[in-house]
Tab-separated table of C-alpha atoms and ligand atoms in Angstrom:
chain	number	residue	atom	x	y	z
A	1	UNK	CA	95.815	92.900	125.937
A	2	UNK	CA	94.667	93.293	129.554
A	3	UNK	CA	96.366	91.445	132.394
A	4	UNK	CA	94.201	88.915	134.289
A	5	UNK	CA	94.341	91.309	137.258
A	6	UNK	CA	92.666	94.004	135.185
A	7	UNK	CA	89.744	91.830	134.178
A	8	UNK	CA	86.561	90.772	135.978
A	9	UNK	CA	84.931	92.395	139.014
A	10	UNK	CA	84.533	91.589	142.712
A	11	UNK	CA	82.091	88.735	143.185
A	12	UNK	CA	83.031	86.902	140.010
A	13	UNK	CA	84.870	83.751	140.908
A	14	UNK	CA	85.362	80.037	140.343
A	15	UNK	CA	84.031	77.654	142.920
A	16	UNK	CA	86.681	74.991	142.957
A	17	UNK	CA	86.794	74.320	146.710
A	18	UNK	CA	84.034	72.298	148.398
A	19	UNK	CA	82.163	73.718	151.400
A	20	UNK	CA	84.254	73.467	154.604
A	21	UNK	CA	82.999	70.519	156.664
A	22	UNK	CA	85.500	70.682	159.565
A	23	UNK	CA	85.690	73.281	162.378
A	24	UNK	CA	87.488	76.448	161.327
A	25	UNK	CA	90.732	77.205	163.074
A	26	UNK	CA	92.194	80.699	163.540
A	27	UNK	CA	95.823	80.719	162.447
A	28	UNK	CA	98.119	83.018	164.350
A	29	UNK	CA	100.214	83.566	161.230
A	30	UNK	CA	97.216	84.334	158.950
A	31	UNK	CA	97.531	87.420	156.757
A	32	UNK	CA	95.690	90.555	157.864
A	33	UNK	CA	94.430	91.626	154.491
A	34	UNK	CA	93.090	89.458	151.679
A	35	UNK	CA	95.532	88.780	148.773
A	36	UNK	CA	94.845	90.809	145.644
A	37	UNK	CA	93.756	87.934	143.468
A	38	UNK	CA	91.879	88.343	140.148
A	39	UNK	CA	88.092	88.145	140.342
A	40	UNK	CA	87.153	86.356	137.135
A	41	UNK	CA	84.706	83.711	136.151
A	42	UNK	CA	85.783	80.336	134.749
A	43	UNK	CA	84.869	81.299	131.225
A	44	UNK	CA	86.812	84.506	131.438
A	45	UNK	CA	89.867	82.688	132.874
A	46	UNK	CA	89.723	80.141	130.025
A	47	UNK	CA	89.394	82.884	127.427
A	48	UNK	CA	92.320	84.801	128.918
A	49	UNK	CA	94.737	81.898	128.708
A	50	UNK	CA	93.453	80.791	125.300
A	51	UNK	CA	94.055	84.299	124.013
A	52	UNK	CA	97.566	84.246	125.423
A	53	UNK	CA	98.228	80.805	123.859
A	54	UNK	CA	97.152	82.102	120.473
A	55	UNK	CA	99.806	84.778	120.602
A	56	UNK	CA	102.578	82.276	121.178
A	57	UNK	CA	104.590	80.719	118.325
A	58	UNK	CA	105.696	77.160	118.903
A	59	UNK	CA	106.966	74.238	116.794
A	60	UNK	CA	103.326	73.234	116.279
A	61	UNK	CA	102.564	76.628	114.703
A	62	UNK	CA	105.390	76.849	112.178
A	63	UNK	CA	109.072	76.857	111.371
A	64	UNK	CA	111.179	77.472	114.504
A	65	UNK	CA	114.875	77.493	113.646
A	66	UNK	CA	116.295	78.524	117.014
A	67	UNK	CA	119.952	77.484	116.807
A	68	UNK	CA	121.646	76.102	119.910
A	69	UNK	CA	118.289	75.562	121.548
A	70	UNK	CA	117.148	72.605	119.390
A	71	UNK	CA	113.443	73.168	119.022
A	72	UNK	CA	112.939	69.561	118.095
A	73	UNK	CA	109.809	67.655	117.343
A	74	UNK	CA	108.346	66.159	120.500
A	75	UNK	CA	106.125	63.174	119.569
A	76	UNK	CA	102.714	63.353	121.288
A	77	UNK	CA	102.974	59.716	122.504
A	78	UNK	CA	105.744	60.844	124.926
A	79	UNK	CA	103.289	63.136	126.619
A	80	UNK	CA	100.749	60.363	126.914
A	81	UNK	CA	103.285	58.068	128.496
A	82	UNK	CA	104.463	60.749	130.947
A	83	UNK	CA	100.845	61.330	131.957
A	84	UNK	CA	100.108	57.714	132.914
A	85	UNK	CA	98.753	57.599	136.450
A	86	UNK	CA	101.407	55.045	137.424
A	87	UNK	CA	103.959	57.761	136.861
A	88	UNK	CA	102.070	60.801	138.064
A	89	UNK	CA	100.133	59.453	141.081
A	90	UNK	CA	103.165	58.403	143.100
A	91	UNK	CA	105.128	59.928	145.973
A	92	UNK	CA	108.905	60.120	146.081
A	93	UNK	CA	108.995	58.766	149.603
A	94	UNK	CA	106.893	55.665	148.789
A	95	UNK	CA	108.512	52.296	149.663
A	96	UNK	CA	110.583	51.103	146.669
A	97	UNK	CA	108.694	47.775	146.520
A	98	UNK	CA	105.596	49.778	145.420
A	99	UNK	CA	107.314	51.709	142.621
A	100	UNK	CA	109.352	49.009	140.934
A	101	UNK	CA	108.048	50.166	137.523
A	102	UNK	CA	109.393	53.668	138.002
A	103	UNK	CA	112.719	52.257	139.202
A	104	UNK	CA	112.863	50.170	136.029
A	105	UNK	CA	112.265	53.321	133.975
A	106	UNK	CA	115.291	54.985	135.603
A	107	UNK	CA	117.447	51.874	135.214
A	108	UNK	CA	116.481	51.125	131.591
A	109	UNK	CA	116.859	54.771	130.517
A	110	UNK	CA	120.272	54.812	132.116
A	111	UNK	CA	121.302	51.654	130.281
A	112	UNK	CA	120.059	52.899	126.878
A	113	UNK	CA	121.567	56.372	127.189
A	114	UNK	CA	124.879	54.853	128.349
A	115	UNK	CA	124.812	52.690	125.201
A	116	UNK	CA	124.143	55.755	123.038
A	117	UNK	CA	126.877	57.864	124.655
A	118	UNK	CA	129.491	55.187	125.379
A	119	UNK	CA	129.381	55.842	129.123
A	120	UNK	CA	129.203	53.371	132.100
A	121	UNK	CA	126.758	55.083	134.480
A	122	UNK	CA	124.367	58.001	134.555
A	123	UNK	CA	122.472	60.236	136.962
A	124	UNK	CA	119.205	62.021	136.182
A	125	UNK	CA	119.338	64.392	139.159
A	126	UNK	CA	120.475	67.611	137.480
A	127	UNK	CA	117.477	69.670	136.370
A	128	UNK	CA	119.076	71.420	133.361
A	129	UNK	CA	122.091	71.383	131.065
A	130	UNK	CA	124.043	73.938	133.062
A	131	UNK	CA	123.194	72.034	136.248
A	132	UNK	CA	124.610	68.898	134.598
A	133	UNK	CA	127.797	70.729	133.720
A	134	UNK	CA	128.197	71.753	137.316
A	135	UNK	CA	127.614	68.178	138.471
A	136	UNK	CA	130.023	66.710	135.989
A	137	UNK	CA	132.722	69.156	137.069
A	138	UNK	CA	132.154	68.168	140.694
A	139	UNK	CA	132.781	64.580	139.594
A	140	UNK	CA	136.084	65.617	137.999
A	141	UNK	CA	137.006	67.545	141.164
A	142	UNK	CA	136.119	64.617	143.417
A	143	UNK	CA	138.242	62.330	141.237
A	144	UNK	CA	141.367	64.517	141.525
A	145	UNK	CA	140.820	65.257	145.209
A	146	UNK	CA	140.356	61.523	145.976
A	147	UNK	CA	143.759	60.880	144.341
A	148	UNK	CA	145.216	63.746	146.400
A	149	UNK	CA	146.060	65.496	143.161
A	150	UNK	CA	145.103	68.927	144.460
A	151	UNK	CA	147.229	71.130	142.178
A	152	UNK	CA	144.706	70.770	139.388
A	153	UNK	CA	142.778	74.047	139.592
A	154	UNK	CA	142.163	74.906	135.941
A	155	UNK	CA	139.535	73.944	133.397
A	156	UNK	CA	140.259	74.654	129.693
A	157	UNK	CA	137.325	75.988	127.710
A	158	UNK	CA	137.573	76.778	123.982
A	159	UNK	CA	135.962	80.066	122.907
A	160	UNK	CA	133.450	78.134	120.773
A	161	UNK	CA	132.004	76.508	123.888
A	162	UNK	CA	128.442	77.243	125.013
A	163	UNK	CA	128.376	80.156	127.389
A	164	UNK	CA	127.306	78.043	130.288
A	165	UNK	CA	130.605	76.026	130.188
A	166	UNK	CA	132.926	78.696	131.671
A	167	UNK	CA	130.203	79.770	134.077
A	168	UNK	CA	129.800	76.236	135.424
A	169	UNK	CA	133.552	75.837	135.777
A	170	UNK	CA	133.716	78.988	137.947
A	171	UNK	CA	130.762	77.773	139.975
A	172	UNK	CA	132.635	74.536	140.669
A	173	UNK	CA	135.586	76.557	141.999
A	174	UNK	CA	137.863	76.326	138.968
A	175	UNK	CA	139.839	78.941	137.104
A	176	UNK	CA	138.903	79.063	133.430
A	177	UNK	CA	141.592	79.000	130.751
A	178	UNK	CA	140.116	80.223	127.468
A	179	UNK	CA	141.664	78.991	124.235
A	180	UNK	CA	140.910	80.374	120.761
A	181	UNK	CA	139.464	78.670	117.736
A	182	UNK	CA	141.287	78.403	114.436
A	183	UNK	CA	139.822	79.940	111.269
A	184	UNK	CA	137.920	76.716	110.524
A	185	UNK	CA	135.945	77.045	113.802
A	186	UNK	CA	137.767	74.116	115.478
A	187	UNK	CA	139.918	74.147	118.600
A	188	UNK	CA	143.464	75.539	117.991
A	189	UNK	CA	145.364	72.345	118.833
A	190	UNK	CA	148.706	74.138	119.289
A	191	UNK	CA	147.108	76.617	121.728
A	192	UNK	CA	145.667	73.629	123.581
A	193	UNK	CA	149.065	71.934	123.767
A	194	UNK	CA	150.518	75.109	125.342
A	195	UNK	CA	147.614	75.504	127.814
A	196	UNK	CA	147.727	72.034	129.385
A	197	UNK	CA	149.955	71.179	132.345
A	198	UNK	CA	150.066	69.798	135.902
A	199	UNK	CA	147.429	72.368	136.912
A	200	UNK	CA	144.899	71.116	134.304
A	201	UNK	CA	141.860	69.521	135.947
A	202	UNK	CA	140.115	69.004	132.634
A	203	UNK	CA	138.724	70.321	129.374
A	204	UNK	CA	135.110	71.116	128.526
A	205	UNK	CA	134.294	70.680	124.871
A	206	UNK	CA	130.976	71.579	123.327
A	207	UNK	CA	130.620	69.298	120.313
A	208	UNK	CA	129.244	70.090	117.806
A	209	UNK	CA	130.473	73.515	118.981
A	210	UNK	CA	128.383	76.669	119.059
A	211	UNK	CA	129.170	77.348	115.407
A	212	UNK	CA	127.722	73.974	114.451
A	213	UNK	CA	131.000	72.257	113.641
A	214	UNK	CA	132.195	68.787	114.637
A	215	UNK	CA	135.815	69.256	115.789
A	216	UNK	CA	137.930	67.213	113.372
A	217	UNK	CA	140.797	66.937	115.867
A	218	UNK	CA	138.641	65.503	118.626
A	219	UNK	CA	140.738	62.394	119.249
A	220	UNK	CA	143.922	64.431	119.385
A	221	UNK	CA	142.232	66.885	121.779
A	222	UNK	CA	141.252	64.231	124.347
A	223	UNK	CA	144.668	62.624	124.016
A	224	UNK	CA	146.484	65.912	124.790
A	225	UNK	CA	144.314	66.502	127.867
A	226	UNK	CA	144.665	62.938	129.150
A	227	UNK	CA	148.428	62.947	128.708
A	228	UNK	CA	148.533	66.059	130.876
A	229	UNK	CA	146.551	64.187	133.593
A	230	UNK	CA	143.268	66.027	133.030
A	231	UNK	CA	139.838	64.591	132.278
A	232	UNK	CA	137.601	65.375	129.354
A	233	UNK	CA	134.029	66.748	129.602
A	234	UNK	CA	131.676	66.576	126.650
A	235	UNK	CA	128.841	69.094	126.468
A	236	UNK	CA	126.306	66.849	124.737
A	237	UNK	CA	123.307	69.203	125.008
A	238	UNK	CA	123.011	68.905	121.197
A	239	UNK	CA	123.640	65.186	120.851
A	240	UNK	CA	120.867	65.263	118.262
A	241	UNK	CA	123.557	65.888	115.622
A	242	UNK	CA	125.527	62.713	116.362
A	243	UNK	CA	123.400	60.273	118.417
A	244	UNK	CA	123.508	56.737	117.167
A	245	UNK	CA	126.339	57.709	114.753
A	246	UNK	CA	129.344	58.300	117.020
A	247	UNK	CA	129.774	57.999	120.781
A	248	UNK	CA	131.548	60.592	122.985
A	249	UNK	CA	132.775	57.674	125.175
A	250	UNK	CA	134.689	56.329	122.115
A	251	UNK	CA	136.239	59.731	121.463
A	252	UNK	CA	137.943	59.684	124.836
A	253	UNK	CA	135.487	61.629	127.004
A	254	UNK	CA	135.147	60.748	130.646
A	255	UNK	CA	131.988	62.624	131.476
A	256	UNK	CA	129.084	64.089	129.480
A	257	UNK	CA	125.801	65.807	130.008
A	258	UNK	CA	122.761	65.485	127.787
A	259	UNK	CA	119.872	67.906	127.610
A	260	UNK	CA	116.918	65.513	127.693
A	261	UNK	CA	114.807	68.620	127.079
A	262	UNK	CA	116.573	69.259	123.768
A	263	UNK	CA	117.753	66.059	122.216
A	264	UNK	CA	115.413	63.538	123.901
A	265	UNK	CA	112.088	65.200	123.365
A	266	UNK	CA	110.827	67.047	126.401
A	267	UNK	CA	109.386	70.317	125.071
A	268	UNK	CA	111.394	73.313	126.160
A	269	UNK	CA	111.569	76.993	125.576
A	270	UNK	CA	108.923	77.860	128.133
A	271	UNK	CA	111.292	77.227	131.026
A	272	UNK	CA	109.518	74.026	132.037
A	273	UNK	CA	111.182	71.121	133.817
A	274	UNK	CA	114.243	69.658	132.136
A	275	UNK	CA	116.937	67.126	132.819
A	276	UNK	CA	120.680	67.547	132.364
A	277	UNK	CA	121.469	63.824	132.624
A	278	UNK	CA	125.163	63.240	133.446
A	279	UNK	CA	126.921	60.140	132.188
A	280	UNK	CA	130.416	59.106	133.193
A	281	UNK	CA	133.019	56.410	132.653
A	282	UNK	CA	133.622	53.775	135.375
A	283	UNK	CA	136.448	55.765	136.914
A	284	UNK	CA	133.933	58.440	138.043
A	285	UNK	CA	131.033	56.195	138.946
A	286	UNK	CA	131.768	56.027	142.677
A	287	UNK	CA	131.425	59.824	142.868
A	288	UNK	CA	127.960	60.168	141.294
A	289	UNK	CA	125.179	61.929	143.240
A	290	UNK	CA	123.198	59.476	145.282
A	291	UNK	CA	121.023	57.593	145.462
A	292	UNK	CA	121.477	55.535	142.277
A	293	UNK	CA	119.232	52.715	141.158
A	294	UNK	CA	120.629	49.194	141.148
A	295	UNK	CA	119.052	45.795	140.580
A	296	UNK	CA	119.471	43.037	143.151
A	297	UNK	CA	121.289	40.250	141.280
A	298	UNK	CA	119.555	37.560	143.306
A	299	UNK	CA	115.879	38.731	143.527
A	300	UNK	CA	115.769	41.039	140.486
A	301	UNK	CA	114.153	43.853	142.513
A	302	UNK	CA	115.335	47.415	142.057
A	303	UNK	CA	116.680	49.326	145.063
A	304	UNK	CA	118.522	52.506	145.843
A	305	UNK	CA	122.234	52.556	146.709
A	306	UNK	CA	124.722	55.253	147.700
A	307	UNK	CA	127.884	55.459	145.587
A	308	UNK	CA	130.905	55.006	147.820
A	309	UNK	CA	132.406	58.519	147.515
A	310	UNK	CA	129.280	60.316	146.319
A	311	UNK	CA	129.481	64.073	145.840
A	312	UNK	CA	126.073	64.148	147.506
A	313	UNK	CA	122.724	65.245	146.145
A	314	UNK	CA	122.469	67.923	143.543
A	315	UNK	CA	118.667	67.922	143.543
A	316	UNK	CA	115.863	66.559	145.699
A	317	UNK	CA	114.895	62.983	145.093
A	318	UNK	CA	115.632	61.657	141.577
A	319	UNK	CA	115.441	64.715	139.387
A	320	UNK	CA	112.571	65.461	137.014
A	321	UNK	CA	111.280	61.968	136.597
A	322	UNK	CA	108.659	62.720	133.946
A	323	UNK	CA	111.348	64.043	131.673
A	324	UNK	CA	113.058	60.684	131.936
A	325	UNK	CA	109.815	58.898	130.981
A	326	UNK	CA	109.637	60.991	127.804
A	327	UNK	CA	113.276	60.275	126.927
A	328	UNK	CA	112.702	56.527	127.392
A	329	UNK	CA	109.558	56.624	125.222
A	330	UNK	CA	111.488	58.513	122.542
A	331	UNK	CA	114.407	56.138	122.515
A	332	UNK	CA	112.201	53.022	122.490
A	333	UNK	CA	109.863	54.307	119.741
A	334	UNK	CA	112.773	55.367	117.488
A	335	UNK	CA	114.944	52.357	118.218
A	336	UNK	CA	118.328	51.478	116.860
A	337	UNK	CA	117.502	52.673	113.320
A	338	UNK	CA	115.388	55.703	114.244
A	339	UNK	CA	117.951	57.332	116.575
A	340	UNK	CA	120.695	57.687	113.911
A	341	UNK	CA	118.039	58.598	111.326
A	342	UNK	CA	116.897	61.543	113.477
A	343	UNK	CA	120.502	62.710	113.706
A	344	UNK	CA	121.164	62.324	109.987
A	345	UNK	CA	117.985	64.231	109.187
A	346	UNK	CA	118.991	67.040	111.532
A	347	UNK	CA	122.379	67.331	109.709
A	348	UNK	CA	120.883	66.903	106.268
A	349	UNK	CA	118.279	69.623	106.839
A	350	UNK	CA	120.869	72.058	108.183
A	351	UNK	CA	123.230	71.478	105.217
A	352	UNK	CA	120.342	71.818	102.742
A	353	UNK	CA	119.408	75.223	104.084
A	354	UNK	CA	123.031	76.257	104.449
A	355	UNK	CA	123.640	75.487	100.788
A	356	UNK	CA	120.522	77.278	99.543
A	357	UNK	CA	121.072	80.407	101.686
A	358	UNK	CA	124.742	80.662	100.672
A	359	UNK	CA	123.471	81.785	97.253
A	360	UNK	CA	123.168	85.264	98.878
A	361	UNK	CA	124.154	85.126	102.528
A	362	UNK	CA	127.749	84.832	103.887
A	363	UNK	CA	128.428	81.829	106.051
A	364	UNK	CA	130.622	82.380	109.086
A	365	UNK	CA	132.412	79.067	108.480
A	366	UNK	CA	132.639	76.856	105.394
A	367	UNK	CA	130.418	73.789	105.422
A	368	UNK	CA	129.508	71.087	105.827
A	369	UNK	CA	127.918	71.850	109.112
A	370	UNK	CA	126.265	69.549	111.688
A	371	UNK	CA	122.732	70.338	112.971
A	372	UNK	CA	123.041	74.096	112.730
A	373	UNK	CA	125.015	76.808	110.894
A	374	UNK	CA	125.892	80.465	111.483
A	375	UNK	CA	125.630	83.283	108.950
A	376	UNK	CA	127.314	86.617	109.334
A	377	UNK	CA	125.432	89.647	108.030
A	378	UNK	CA	128.280	92.171	108.382
A	379	UNK	CA	128.486	92.800	104.630
A	380	UNK	CA	124.717	93.194	104.301
A	381	UNK	CA	124.737	95.629	107.201
A	382	UNK	CA	127.616	97.681	105.718
A	383	UNK	CA	126.037	97.908	102.280
A	384	UNK	CA	122.326	98.318	103.131
A	385	UNK	CA	122.136	99.239	106.847
A	386	UNK	CA	120.062	96.107	107.400
A	387	UNK	CA	121.122	94.191	110.457
A	388	UNK	CA	120.646	90.559	111.580
A	389	UNK	CA	117.895	91.906	113.848
A	390	UNK	CA	116.046	93.514	110.886
A	391	UNK	CA	116.075	90.245	108.924
A	392	UNK	CA	114.816	88.422	112.003
A	393	UNK	CA	111.972	90.905	112.329
A	394	UNK	CA	111.149	90.530	108.632
A	395	UNK	CA	110.720	86.771	109.110
A	396	UNK	CA	108.057	87.369	111.726
A	397	UNK	CA	105.705	88.876	109.146
A	398	UNK	CA	105.926	85.585	107.245
A	399	UNK	CA	104.942	83.500	110.289
A	400	UNK	CA	108.508	82.228	110.737
A	401	UNK	CA	110.159	82.297	114.155
A	402	UNK	CA	113.517	84.094	113.992
A	403	UNK	CA	116.715	82.121	114.313
A	404	UNK	CA	119.087	82.755	117.239
A	405	UNK	CA	120.498	86.257	116.841
A	406	UNK	CA	123.853	87.743	117.821
A	407	UNK	CA	125.079	84.392	119.174
A	408	UNK	CA	127.633	82.971	119.271
A	409	UNK	CA	129.527	86.076	120.275
A	410	UNK	CA	132.625	85.199	118.208
A	411	UNK	CA	130.606	85.910	115.025
A	412	UNK	CA	129.425	89.484	114.228
A	413	UNK	CA	125.870	90.154	112.995
A	414	UNK	CA	125.194	86.433	113.550
A	415	UNK	CA	122.066	84.515	112.672
A	416	UNK	CA	122.263	80.919	113.810
A	417	UNK	CA	119.865	78.548	112.096
A	418	UNK	CA	118.836	75.066	113.208
A	419	UNK	CA	115.960	73.475	111.319
A	420	UNK	CA	114.074	70.847	113.254
A	421	UNK	CA	114.960	67.334	112.002
A	422	UNK	CA	111.370	66.608	111.053
A	423	UNK	CA	110.928	69.599	108.687
A	424	UNK	CA	110.063	68.668	105.105
A	425	UNK	CA	111.939	69.878	102.038
A	426	UNK	CA	108.833	71.882	101.043
A	427	UNK	CA	108.867	73.842	104.308
A	428	UNK	CA	112.592	74.465	104.160
A	429	UNK	CA	112.295	75.630	100.534
A	430	UNK	CA	109.583	78.099	101.553
A	431	UNK	CA	111.716	79.426	104.419
A	432	UNK	CA	114.797	79.742	102.188
A	433	UNK	CA	112.672	81.670	99.613
A	434	UNK	CA	111.573	84.068	102.348
A	435	UNK	CA	115.197	84.575	103.550
A	436	UNK	CA	116.293	85.291	99.940
A	437	UNK	CA	113.375	87.697	99.359
A	438	UNK	CA	114.338	89.585	102.503
A	439	UNK	CA	117.840	89.868	101.204
A	440	UNK	CA	116.511	91.523	98.039
A	441	UNK	CA	114.180	93.735	100.071
A	442	UNK	CA	117.215	94.911	102.065
A	443	UNK	CA	118.635	96.285	98.816
A	444	UNK	CA	115.404	97.661	97.250
A	445	UNK	CA	113.385	98.936	100.230
A	446	UNK	CA	115.366	98.795	103.475
A	447	UNK	CA	112.838	101.017	105.229
A	448	UNK	CA	110.283	98.187	104.922
A	449	UNK	CA	112.626	95.978	106.970
A	450	UNK	CA	113.338	98.679	109.503
A	451	UNK	CA	109.571	98.936	110.041
A	452	UNK	CA	109.020	95.193	110.357
A	453	UNK	CA	107.153	93.448	111.841
A	454	UNK	CA	103.809	94.875	110.794
A	455	UNK	CA	101.568	91.856	111.051
A	456	UNK	CA	102.297	90.655	114.569
A	457	UNK	CA	100.165	91.435	117.674
A	458	UNK	CA	102.943	93.793	118.836
A	459	UNK	CA	105.274	95.752	116.590
A	460	UNK	CA	108.965	96.246	117.196
A	461	UNK	CA	109.690	96.345	120.865
A	462	UNK	CA	111.992	98.664	122.747
A	463	UNK	CA	114.620	96.076	123.604
A	464	UNK	CA	117.073	98.545	125.129
A	465	UNK	CA	114.280	99.992	127.304
A	466	UNK	CA	113.238	96.487	128.357
A	467	UNK	CA	116.866	95.655	129.354
A	468	UNK	CA	117.648	98.939	131.084
A	469	UNK	CA	114.316	99.566	132.855
A	470	UNK	CA	112.687	96.187	133.184
A	471	UNK	CA	109.192	96.183	134.751
A	472	UNK	CA	109.234	92.926	136.677
A	473	UNK	CA	106.343	93.533	139.084
A	474	UNK	CA	102.718	94.359	138.584
A	475	UNK	CA	101.676	97.072	140.959
A	476	UNK	CA	98.027	96.656	141.782
A	477	UNK	CA	96.006	99.787	141.061
B	501	LIG	C1	121.284	74.679	125.932
B	501	LIG	C2	122.675	74.354	126.123
B	501	LIG	C3	123.270	74.314	127.405
B	501	LIG	C4	122.498	74.711	128.650
B	501	LIG	O1	121.363	73.956	128.938
B	501	LIG	P1	120.256	74.494	129.925
B	501	LIG	O2	119.312	73.403	130.100
B	501	LIG	O3	119.677	75.734	129.296
B	501	LIG	O4	120.949	74.866	131.214
B	501	LIG	C5	124.552	73.913	127.502
B	501	LIG	N1	125.326	73.611	126.399
B	501	LIG	C6	124.801	73.680	125.144
B	501	LIG	C7	125.639	73.314	123.963
B	501	LIG	C8	123.472	74.051	124.959
B	501	LIG	O5	122.959	74.113	123.720
């Protein structure tokens, strides 16, 4: 397919700008040569992007079991709400009296998500999950510093944590103490007991962890950390497995981030705007990024306030507001029954597929799992030469998006599967049939899988070449 820059010809263009009706001014900083923009007509431009869109595979095209990323169903009504002019045609510097509705959205969403997580306050400033982790760690740091407890320089991170956890801890100026998992995929409690001490600032726990397991020792884990004087951070990016069923606040966690762009229905995967909402218990509230929304008890009007010992802003204005509108719509439309139902379906679907696939594939950890599970294809690779990558490529020819591959790193030849909670049994049966067929094909005709995919717009790509010699710029001819 040609790039947009390689299409069209000089003279073809769109006329979007009206004729200039004010005197022209010569800018001293104006560029000397015209920018090399594409010369295409409106029709050609539309066709170009439509052709690109047709080559993309999304949840609306077919099964998309990308583990850890939660490609969840995003109800269309959320998009309609986020597009309402009252939300899109405003300016962040407008006087608060004129945007009371938007302030109410922030305040109501905070209340509802605090109820779901068991927290006391929440900020929507962080723009992504990792950004939320960083913010949450700054809250922990501010708490210890405020108490003049400055010896706490270490954050404990189990090896089953999401990769962003240790990275965020380092960004926040902490030293990371890595602790291993036991054979059942849970935190090794004895190793944790040995790791905590007067230098422990806190623990970051991804739960369900990156192998899709709910840590059965969770209450003991938070107790051990608290007794050592540390605080507990819950990576709740994948709250879709537990929302409405259990609350991190009740498990002893002091601070949590949610990925509104995973669990609370903003489409993601294309790198669009997200929100790593950070919730905390009352003891951390005074450190939250400012401003926060509060309601005047006398007049009922919403206003902005600065928390007393705020860590400062982590993003301009109030974060990605439209993502919050989608989250609110999602929570209100699902309600008290729908939220736990979505979680239960996510877990049921994953366990259904895990059970069916274990007929032939080896699971990395015994079930039951939460919203996702990890298979290890080491045996298949040893006996047939077919790798996790080859199976993933084989799926493409059946119109199925591959699962997450070679992650988490603690499992070899890993395929990590997370069916969307809204998938039907019929669809999952079809996908399981394809997985099992590919297993057979690996034994009967491995070359066919080495050659896959054959039906996609591009065949197998040179991934090593792309990583070693990436072409990141278009050089105009
Ligand atoms: C996706 C994810 C993150 C990171 O979120 P981003 O928005 O990509 O920064 C953190 N933790 C877990 C468990 C995740 O699944």
